[in-house]
mmCIF file with all atom_site columns, C-alpha atoms in Angstrom:
data_model
loop_
_atom_site.group_PDB
_atom_site.id
_atom_site.type_symbol
_atom_site.label_atom_id
_atom_site.label_alt_id
_atom_site.label_comp_id
_atom_site.label_asym_id
_atom_site.label_entity_id
_atom_site.label_seq_id
_atom_site.pdbx_PDB_ins_code
_atom_site.Cartn_x
_atom_site.Cartn_y
_atom_site.Cartn_z
_atom_site.occupancy
_atom_site.B_iso_or_equiv
_atom_site.pdbx_formal_charge
_atom_site.auth_seq_id
_atom_site.auth_comp_id
_atom_site.auth_asym_id
_atom_site.auth_atom_id
_atom_site.pdbx_PDB_model_num
ATOM 1  C CA . MET A 1 1  ? -71.201  66.603 113.995 1.00 0.00 ? 1  MET A CA 1
ATOM 2  C CA . LEU A 1 2  ? -74.239  67.161 115.976 1.00 0.00 ? 2  LEU A CA 1
ATOM 3  C CA . VAL A 1 3  ? -76.576  64.842 113.327 1.00 0.00 ? 3  VAL A CA 1
ATOM 4  C CA . ASN A 1 4  ? -74.096  62.224 113.366 1.00 0.00 ? 4  ASN A CA 1
ATOM 5  C CA . THR A 1 5  ? -73.873  62.043 117.035 1.00 0.00 ? 5  THR A CA 1
ATOM 6  C CA . TRP A 1 6  ? -77.736  62.137 117.469 1.00 0.00 ? 6  TRP A CA 1
ATOM 7  C CA . ILE A 1 7  ? -77.630  59.652 115.046 1.00 0.00 ? 7  ILE A CA 1
ATOM 8  C CA . GLU A 1 8  ? -75.552  57.025 116.685 1.00 0.00 ? 8  GLU A CA 1
ATOM 9  C CA . GLN A 1 9  ? -77.339  57.578 120.397 1.00 0.00 ? 9  GLN A CA 1
ATOM 10 C CA . HIS A 1 10 ? -80.929  57.344 118.668 1.00 0.00 ? 10 HIS A CA 1
ATOM 11 C CA . MET A 1 11 ? -80.877  54.919 116.540 1.00 0.00 ? 11 MET A CA 1
ATOM 12 C CA . ASN A 1 12 ? -80.832  51.532 115.946 1.00 0.00 ? 12 ASN A CA 1
ATOM 13 C CA . PRO A 1 13 ? -77.940  50.696 113.742 1.00 0.00 ? 13 PRO A CA 1
ATOM 14 C CA . GLU A 1 14 ? -79.699  49.137 111.146 1.00 0.00 ? 14 GLU A CA 1
ATOM 15 C CA . LEU A 1 15 ? -81.634  51.921 109.988 1.00 0.00 ? 15 LEU A CA 1
ATOM 16 C CA . VAL A 1 16 ? -79.174  54.164 110.179 1.00 0.00 ? 16 VAL A CA 1
ATOM 17 C CA . ASN A 1 17 ? -77.233  51.819 107.820 1.00 0.00 ? 17 ASN A CA 1
ATOM 18 C CA . ARG A 1 18 ? -80.995  51.755 105.571 1.00 0.00 ? 18 ARG A CA 1
ATOM 19 C CA . MET A 1 19 ? -80.831  55.011 106.191 1.00 0.00 ? 19 MET A CA 1
ATOM 20 C CA . LYS A 1 20 ? -77.974  55.970 103.751 1.00 0.00 ? 20 LYS A CA 1
ATOM 21 C CA . GLN A 1 21 ? -78.731  53.472 101.075 1.00 0.00 ? 21 GLN A CA 1
ATOM 22 C CA . THR A 1 22 ? -81.955  54.968 100.798 1.00 0.00 ? 22 THR A CA 1
ATOM 23 C CA . ILE A 1 23 ? -79.650  58.722 100.976 1.00 0.00 ? 23 ILE A CA 1
ATOM 24 C CA . ARG A 1 24 ? -77.559  56.680 98.248  1.00 0.00 ? 24 ARG A CA 1
ATOM 25 C CA . ALA A 1 25 ? -80.182  56.037 95.933  1.00 0.00 ? 25 ALA A CA 1
ATOM 26 C CA . ARG A 1 26 ? -81.495  59.348 96.059  1.00 0.00 ? 26 ARG A CA 1
ATOM 27 C CA . ARG A 1 27 ? -78.699  61.028 95.478  1.00 0.00 ? 27 ARG A CA 1
ATOM 28 C CA . LYS A 1 28 ? -78.041  58.834 92.236  1.00 0.00 ? 28 LYS A CA 1
ATOM 29 C CA . ARG A 1 29 ? -81.576  58.989 91.023  1.00 0.00 ? 29 ARG A CA 1
ATOM 30 C CA . HIS A 1 30 ? -80.942  63.094 91.742  1.00 0.00 ? 30 HIS A CA 1
ATOM 31 C CA . PHE A 1 31 ? -77.863  62.500 89.296  1.00 0.00 ? 31 PHE A CA 1
ATOM 32 C CA . ASN A 1 32 ? -79.626  60.597 87.282  1.00 0.00 ? 32 ASN A CA 1
ATOM 33 C CA . ALA A 1 33 ? -82.377  62.615 86.013  1.00 0.00 ? 33 ALA A CA 1
ATOM 34 C CA . GLU A 1 34 ? -79.768  65.344 85.272  1.00 0.00 ? 34 GLU A CA 1
ATOM 35 C CA . HIS A 1 35 ? -78.442  63.072 81.977  1.00 0.00 ? 35 HIS A CA 1
ATOM 36 C CA . GLN A 1 36 ? -80.580  62.246 79.078  1.00 0.00 ? 36 GLN A CA 1
ATOM 37 C CA . HIS A 1 37 ? -78.855  58.929 78.977  1.00 0.00 ? 37 HIS A CA 1
ATOM 38 C CA . THR A 1 38 ? -79.309  57.801 82.035  1.00 0.00 ? 38 THR A CA 1
ATOM 39 C CA . ARG A 1 39 ? -82.906  59.022 83.069  1.00 0.00 ? 39 ARG A CA 1
ATOM 40 C CA . LYS A 1 40 ? -85.474  56.324 84.190  1.00 0.00 ? 40 LYS A CA 1
ATOM 41 C CA . LYS A 1 41 ? -88.864  56.047 83.652  1.00 0.00 ? 41 LYS A CA 1
ATOM 42 C CA . SER A 1 42 ? -91.213  53.269 85.843  1.00 0.00 ? 42 SER A CA 1
ATOM 43 C CA . ILE A 1 43 ? -94.294  51.708 84.346  1.00 0.00 ? 43 ILE A CA 1
ATOM 44 C CA . ASP A 1 44 ? -96.584  49.738 85.914  1.00 0.00 ? 44 ASP A CA 1
ATOM 45 C CA . LEU A 1 45 ? -97.312  46.087 84.901  1.00 0.00 ? 45 LEU A CA 1
ATOM 46 C CA . GLU A 1 46 ? -99.561  43.502 85.953  1.00 0.00 ? 46 GLU A CA 1
ATOM 47 C CA . PHE A 1 47 ? -97.953  41.157 88.929  1.00 0.00 ? 47 PHE A CA 1
ATOM 48 C CA . VAL A 1 48 ? -98.290  37.651 86.090  1.00 0.00 ? 48 VAL A CA 1
ATOM 49 C CA . VAL A 1 49 ? -96.554  39.764 82.788  1.00 0.00 ? 49 VAL A CA 1
ATOM 50 C CA . TRP A 1 50 ? -93.761  41.248 85.282  1.00 0.00 ? 50 TRP A CA 1
ATOM 51 C CA . GLN A 1 51 ? -93.458  38.056 86.556  1.00 0.00 ? 51 GLN A CA 1
ATOM 52 C CA . ARG A 1 52 ? -92.448  36.308 82.881  1.00 0.00 ? 52 ARG A CA 1
ATOM 53 C CA . LEU A 1 53 ? -90.311  39.101 82.254  1.00 0.00 ? 53 LEU A CA 1
ATOM 54 C CA . ALA A 1 54 ? -88.288  38.607 84.879  1.00 0.00 ? 54 ALA A CA 1
ATOM 55 C CA . GLY A 1 55 ? -87.982  35.149 83.975  1.00 0.00 ? 55 GLY A CA 1
ATOM 56 C CA . LEU A 1 56 ? -87.810  35.899 80.516  1.00 0.00 ? 56 LEU A CA 1
ATOM 57 C CA . ALA A 1 57 ? -84.707  38.225 81.825  1.00 0.00 ? 57 ALA A CA 1
ATOM 58 C CA . GLN A 1 58 ? -83.084  36.122 83.855  1.00 0.00 ? 58 GLN A CA 1
ATOM 59 C CA . ARG A 1 59 ? -83.040  33.181 81.356  1.00 0.00 ? 59 ARG A CA 1
ATOM 60 C CA . ARG A 1 60 ? -80.944  35.588 79.277  1.00 0.00 ? 60 ARG A CA 1
ATOM 61 C CA . GLY A 1 61 ? -79.279  37.201 82.051  1.00 0.00 ? 61 GLY A CA 1
ATOM 62 C CA . LYS A 1 62 ? -80.034  40.383 80.916  1.00 0.00 ? 62 LYS A CA 1
ATOM 63 C CA . THR A 1 63 ? -82.104  43.753 83.250  1.00 0.00 ? 63 THR A CA 1
ATOM 64 C CA . LEU A 1 64 ? -85.802  43.837 82.801  1.00 0.00 ? 64 LEU A CA 1
ATOM 65 C CA . SER A 1 65 ? -85.010  47.322 80.334  1.00 0.00 ? 65 SER A CA 1
ATOM 66 C CA . GLU A 1 66 ? -82.571  45.292 78.161  1.00 0.00 ? 66 GLU A CA 1
ATOM 67 C CA . THR A 1 67 ? -84.958  42.807 77.651  1.00 0.00 ? 67 THR A CA 1
ATOM 68 C CA . ILE A 1 68 ? -87.396  44.745 77.220  1.00 0.00 ? 68 ILE A CA 1
ATOM 69 C CA . VAL A 1 69 ? -85.337  46.575 74.122  1.00 0.00 ? 69 VAL A CA 1
ATOM 70 C CA . GLN A 1 70 ? -84.453  43.137 72.533  1.00 0.00 ? 70 GLN A CA 1
ATOM 71 C CA . LEU A 1 71 ? -88.606  42.476 72.767  1.00 0.00 ? 71 LEU A CA 1
ATOM 72 C CA . ILE A 1 72 ? -89.144  45.296 70.929  1.00 0.00 ? 72 ILE A CA 1
ATOM 73 C CA . GLU A 1 73 ? -86.238  44.947 68.399  1.00 0.00 ? 73 GLU A CA 1
ATOM 74 C CA . ASP A 1 74 ? -87.046  41.303 67.723  1.00 0.00 ? 74 ASP A CA 1
ATOM 75 C CA . ALA A 1 75 ? -90.942  42.621 67.088  1.00 0.00 ? 75 ALA A CA 1
ATOM 76 C CA . GLU A 1 76 ? -89.946  45.320 64.750  1.00 0.00 ? 76 GLU A CA 1
ATOM 77 C CA . HIS A 1 77 ? -87.439  42.679 62.992  1.00 0.00 ? 77 HIS A CA 1
ATOM 78 C CA . LYS A 1 78 ? -90.264  40.662 62.023  1.00 0.00 ? 78 LYS A CA 1
ATOM 79 C CA . GLU A 1 79 ? -92.519  43.569 60.840  1.00 0.00 ? 79 GLU A CA 1
ATOM 80 C CA . LYS A 1 80 ? -89.668  44.499 58.612  1.00 0.00 ? 80 LYS A CA 1
ATOM 81 C CA . TYR A 1 81 ? -89.403  40.440 57.148  1.00 0.00 ? 81 TYR A CA 1
ATOM 82 C CA . ALA A 1 82 ? -93.265  40.280 56.869  1.00 0.00 ? 82 ALA A CA 1
ATOM 83 C CA . SER A 1 83 ? -93.604  43.768 55.033  1.00 0.00 ? 83 SER A CA 1
ATOM 84 C CA . LYS A 1 84 ? -90.512  42.132 52.675  1.00 0.00 ? 84 LYS A CA 1
ATOM 85 C CA . MET A 1 85 ? -92.126  38.517 51.953  1.00 0.00 ? 85 MET A CA 1
ATOM 86 C CA . SER A 1 86 ? -95.385  41.074 51.565  1.00 0.00 ? 86 SER A CA 1
ATOM 87 C CA . SER A 1 87 ? -93.449  42.446 48.717  1.00 0.00 ? 87 SER A CA 1
ATOM 88 C CA . LEU A 1 88 ? -91.843  39.968 47.031  1.00 0.00 ? 88 LEU A CA 1
ATOM 89 C CA . LYS A 1 89 ? -94.583  37.930 47.015  1.00 0.00 ? 89 LYS A CA 1
ATOM 90 C CA . HIS A 1 90 ? -96.889  41.111 45.506  1.00 0.00 ? 90 HIS A CA 1
ATOM 91 C CA . ASP A 1 91 ? -94.272  41.208 43.087  1.00 0.00 ? 91 ASP A CA 1
ATOM 92 C CA . LEU A 1 92 ? -93.686  37.646 41.814  1.00 0.00 ? 92 LEU A CA 1
ATOM 93 C CA . GLN A 1 93 ? -97.638  37.579 41.509  1.00 0.00 ? 93 GLN A CA 1
ATOM 94 C CA . VAL A 1 94 ? -96.794  41.136 39.381  1.00 0.00 ? 94 VAL A CA 1
ATOM 95 C CA . LEU A 1 95 ? -93.874  38.369 37.242  1.00 0.00 ? 95 LEU A CA 1
ATOM 96 C CA . LEU A 1 96 ? -95.924  35.591 37.234  1.00 0.00 ? 96 LEU A CA 1
ATOM 97 C CA . GLY A 1 97 ? -99.098  37.458 35.786  1.00 0.00 ? 97 GLY A CA 1
ATOM 98 C CA . LYS A 1 98 ? -101.477 36.583 38.556  1.00 0.00 ? 98 LYS A CA 1
ATOM 99 C CA . GLU A 1 99 ? -102.316 40.237 39.953  1.00 0.00 ? 99 GLU A CA 1
#
């Protein structure tokens, strides 16, 4: 293990640990990229948006991704509800002859 010997002799122990963490993270990202359900994407957020999203996620005890999914689902349910109410209102107006 010539490389390990060189690392022990020439690198700061804190940097050795950081290097190992970086290698593990890189391997994990590589493995995760091989599977559709574990692939990660990154997005750019303005700081204020990230701050609000992070606060909401923390209050809900969820990850940022889980919080975003939940917000999208909430918006989709709201759209469906609004559409259903609009349809019911229209049908009621037709029944009452107020079209």
